Amino acid sequence: MNLHLHFAVEYLLAIIAGIAILITPKLLNYIVAIYLIIVGVIGILGLKI
């Protein structure tokens, strides 16, 4: 169940990021950087989202 929720959160973040990039392409660097930092922190801390 946790695995399913984790994938749902990633998919939702990807859709939101994609829409934001389409609206404002200059946000691409910031969106990618924030996403990578969040995923890295979650992976290092072993959080169950």
mmCIF file of N, CA and C in Angstrom:
data_model
loop_
_atom_site.group_PDB
_atom_site.id
_atom_site.type_symbol
_atom_site.label_atom_id
_atom_site.label_comp_id
_atom_site.label_asym_id
_atom_site.label_seq_id
_atom_site.Cartn_x
_atom_site.Cartn_y
_atom_site.Cartn_z
ATOM 1 N N MET A 1 0.828 -1.194 0.000
ATOM 2 C CA MET A 1 0.000 0.000 0.000
ATOM 3 C C MET A 1 0.871 1.256 0.000
ATOM 4 N N ASN A 2 1.928 1.280 0.808
ATOM 5 C CA ASN A 2 2.806 2.443 0.839
ATOM 6 C C ASN A 2 3.472 2.672 -0.506
ATOM 7 N N LEU A 3 3.825 1.582 -1.190
ATOM 8 C CA LEU A 3 4.464 1.699 -2.490
ATOM 9 C C LEU A 3 3.513 2.360 -3.481
ATOM 10 N N HIS A 4 2.254 1.970 -3.456
ATOM 11 C CA HIS A 4 1.258 2.556 -4.360
ATOM 12 C C HIS A 4 1.105 4.051 -4.085
ATOM 13 N N LEU A 5 1.054 4.439 -2.830
ATOM 14 C CA LEU A 5 0.907 5.847 -2.473
ATOM 15 C C LEU A 5 2.142 6.636 -2.901
ATOM 16 N N HIS A 6 3.326 6.038 -2.744
ATOM 17 C CA HIS A 6 4.568 6.700 -3.140
ATOM 18 C C HIS A 6 4.548 7.000 -4.635
ATOM 19 N N PHE A 7 4.132 6.034 -5.455
ATOM 20 C CA PHE A 7 4.065 6.260 -6.889
ATOM 21 C C PHE A 7 3.018 7.310 -7.231
ATOM 22 N N ALA A 8 1.903 7.324 -6.521
ATOM 23 C CA ALA A 8 0.860 8.311 -6.782
ATOM 24 C C ALA A 8 1.377 9.715 -6.514
ATOM 25 N N VAL A 9 2.156 9.894 -5.463
ATOM 26 C CA VAL A 9 2.708 11.212 -5.143
ATOM 27 C C VAL A 9 3.693 11.633 -6.227
ATOM 28 N N GLU A 10 4.545 10.712 -6.673
ATOM 29 C CA GLU A 10 5.511 11.036 -7.728
ATOM 30 C C GLU A 10 4.800 11.421 -9.022
ATOM 31 N N TYR A 11 3.756 10.690 -9.390
ATOM 32 C CA TYR A 11 3.019 10.996 -10.617
ATOM 33 C C TYR A 11 2.349 12.362 -10.517
ATOM 34 N N LEU A 12 1.784 12.648 -9.365
ATOM 35 C CA LEU A 12 1.119 13.938 -9.165
ATOM 36 C C LEU A 12 2.133 15.079 -9.256
ATOM 37 N N LEU A 13 3.300 14.915 -8.620
ATOM 38 C CA LEU A 13 4.345 15.930 -8.706
ATOM 39 C C LEU A 13 4.817 16.110 -10.147
ATOM 40 N N ALA A 14 4.922 15.022 -10.881
ATOM 41 C CA ALA A 14 5.371 15.111 -12.271
ATOM 42 C C ALA A 14 4.369 15.878 -13.123
ATOM 43 N N ILE A 15 3.087 15.646 -12.913
ATOM 44 C CA ILE A 15 2.059 16.352 -13.680
ATOM 45 C C ILE A 15 2.079 17.841 -13.350
ATOM 46 N N ILE A 16 2.164 18.164 -12.068
ATOM 47 C CA ILE A 16 2.198 19.571 -11.660
ATOM 48 C C ILE A 16 3.432 20.262 -12.222
ATOM 49 N N ALA A 17 4.586 19.596 -12.142
ATOM 50 C CA ALA A 17 5.824 20.177 -12.664
ATOM 51 C C ALA A 17 5.731 20.368 -14.173
ATOM 52 N N GLY A 18 5.173 19.407 -14.884
ATOM 53 C CA GLY A 18 5.021 19.517 -16.334
ATOM 54 C C GLY A 18 4.149 20.690 -16.738
ATOM 55 N N ILE A 19 3.056 20.876 -16.031
ATOM 56 C CA ILE A 19 2.168 22.000 -16.329
ATOM 57 C C ILE A 19 2.870 23.330 -16.041
ATOM 58 N N ALA A 20 3.590 23.390 -14.915
ATOM 59 C CA ALA A 20 4.301 24.617 -14.563
ATOM 60 C C ALA A 20 5.371 24.949 -15.602
ATOM 61 N N ILE A 21 6.058 23.922 -16.107
ATOM 62 C CA ILE A 21 7.091 24.150 -17.118
ATOM 63 C C ILE A 21 6.468 24.622 -18.429
ATOM 64 N N LEU A 22 5.313 24.081 -18.781
ATOM 65 C CA LEU A 22 4.635 24.529 -20.001
ATOM 66 C C LEU A 22 4.210 25.986 -19.878
ATOM 67 N N ILE A 23 3.757 26.377 -18.701
ATOM 68 C CA ILE A 23 3.309 27.755 -18.499
ATOM 69 C C ILE A 23 4.499 28.706 -18.462
ATOM 70 N N THR A 24 5.540 28.338 -17.733
ATOM 71 C CA THR A 24 6.722 29.195 -17.576
ATOM 72 C C THR A 24 7.985 28.352 -17.751
ATOM 73 N N PRO A 25 8.503 28.249 -18.971
ATOM 74 C CA PRO A 25 9.682 27.407 -19.217
ATOM 75 C C PRO A 25 10.917 27.803 -18.405
ATOM 76 N N LYS A 26 11.003 29.038 -17.949
ATOM 77 C CA LYS A 26 12.167 29.457 -17.162
ATOM 78 C C LYS A 26 12.214 28.771 -15.796
ATOM 79 N N LEU A 27 11.092 28.203 -15.366
ATOM 80 C CA LEU A 27 11.044 27.507 -14.075
ATOM 81 C C LEU A 27 11.675 26.120 -14.119
ATOM 82 N N LEU A 28 12.046 25.652 -15.297
ATOM 83 C CA LEU A 28 12.535 24.278 -15.446
ATOM 84 C C LEU A 28 13.676 23.965 -14.488
ATOM 85 N N ASN A 29 14.694 24.806 -14.426
ATOM 86 C CA ASN A 29 15.842 24.534 -13.562
ATOM 87 C C ASN A 29 15.431 24.435 -12.104
ATOM 88 N N TYR A 30 14.579 25.339 -11.653
ATOM 89 C CA TYR A 30 14.159 25.330 -10.259
ATOM 90 C C TYR A 30 13.301 24.116 -9.932
ATOM 91 N N ILE A 31 12.389 23.775 -10.831
ATOM 92 C CA ILE A 31 11.506 22.636 -10.591
ATOM 93 C C ILE A 31 12.311 21.343 -10.521
ATOM 94 N N VAL A 32 13.244 21.158 -11.444
ATOM 95 C CA VAL A 32 14.067 19.945 -11.443
ATOM 96 C C VAL A 32 14.927 19.895 -10.183
ATOM 97 N N ALA A 33 15.521 21.011 -9.809
ATOM 98 C CA ALA A 33 16.375 21.041 -8.626
ATOM 99 C C ALA A 33 15.581 20.721 -7.360
ATOM 100 N N ILE A 34 14.424 21.323 -7.207
ATOM 101 C CA ILE A 34 13.593 21.076 -6.018
ATOM 102 C C ILE A 34 13.134 19.627 -5.981
ATOM 103 N N TYR A 35 12.736 19.088 -7.122
ATOM 104 C CA TYR A 35 12.289 17.692 -7.187
ATOM 105 C C TYR A 35 13.424 16.753 -6.780
ATOM 106 N N LEU A 36 14.618 16.976 -7.309
ATOM 107 C CA LEU A 36 15.747 16.105 -6.990
ATOM 108 C C LEU A 36 16.121 16.195 -5.512
ATOM 109 N N ILE A 37 16.069 17.389 -4.949
ATOM 110 C CA ILE A 37 16.368 17.538 -3.523
ATOM 111 C C ILE A 37 15.342 16.801 -2.676
ATOM 112 N N ILE A 38 14.070 16.946 -3.001
ATOM 113 C CA ILE A 38 13.011 16.270 -2.240
ATOM 114 C C ILE A 38 13.151 14.759 -2.334
ATOM 115 N N VAL A 39 13.348 14.237 -3.531
ATOM 116 C CA VAL A 39 13.489 12.787 -3.712
ATOM 117 C C VAL A 39 14.733 12.280 -2.985
ATOM 118 N N GLY A 40 15.827 13.044 -3.044
ATOM 119 C CA GLY A 40 17.049 12.644 -2.360
ATOM 120 C C GLY A 40 16.887 12.601 -0.848
ATOM 121 N N VAL A 41 16.246 13.610 -0.278
ATOM 122 C CA VAL A 41 16.035 13.647 1.169
ATOM 123 C C VAL A 41 15.132 12.502 1.607
ATOM 124 N N ILE A 42 14.076 12.259 0.846
ATOM 125 C CA ILE A 42 13.172 11.152 1.175
ATOM 126 C C ILE A 42 13.921 9.827 1.110
ATOM 127 N N GLY A 43 14.768 9.662 0.094
ATOM 128 C CA GLY A 43 15.523 8.415 -0.038
ATOM 129 C C GLY A 43 16.540 8.231 1.067
ATOM 130 N N ILE A 44 17.264 9.276 1.436
ATOM 131 C CA ILE A 44 18.274 9.176 2.486
ATOM 132 C C ILE A 44 17.651 8.900 3.851
ATOM 133 N N LEU A 45 16.569 9.596 4.135
ATOM 134 C CA LEU A 45 15.914 9.431 5.427
ATOM 135 C C LEU A 45 15.021 8.191 5.479
ATOM 136 N N GLY A 46 14.759 7.598 4.337
ATOM 137 C CA GLY A 46 13.920 6.394 4.291
ATOM 138 C C GLY A 46 12.494 6.661 4.702
ATOM 139 N N LEU A 47 12.005 7.859 4.391
ATOM 140 C CA LEU A 47 10.638 8.215 4.766
ATOM 141 C C LEU A 47 9.628 7.410 3.956
ATOM 142 N N LYS A 48 8.537 7.070 4.577
ATOM 143 C CA LYS A 48 7.442 6.354 3.918
ATOM 144 C C LYS A 48 6.354 7.359 3.587
ATOM 145 N N ILE A 49 6.261 7.728 2.317
ATOM 146 C CA ILE A 49 5.250 8.708 1.903
ATOM 147 C C ILE A 49 4.174 7.992 1.119
#
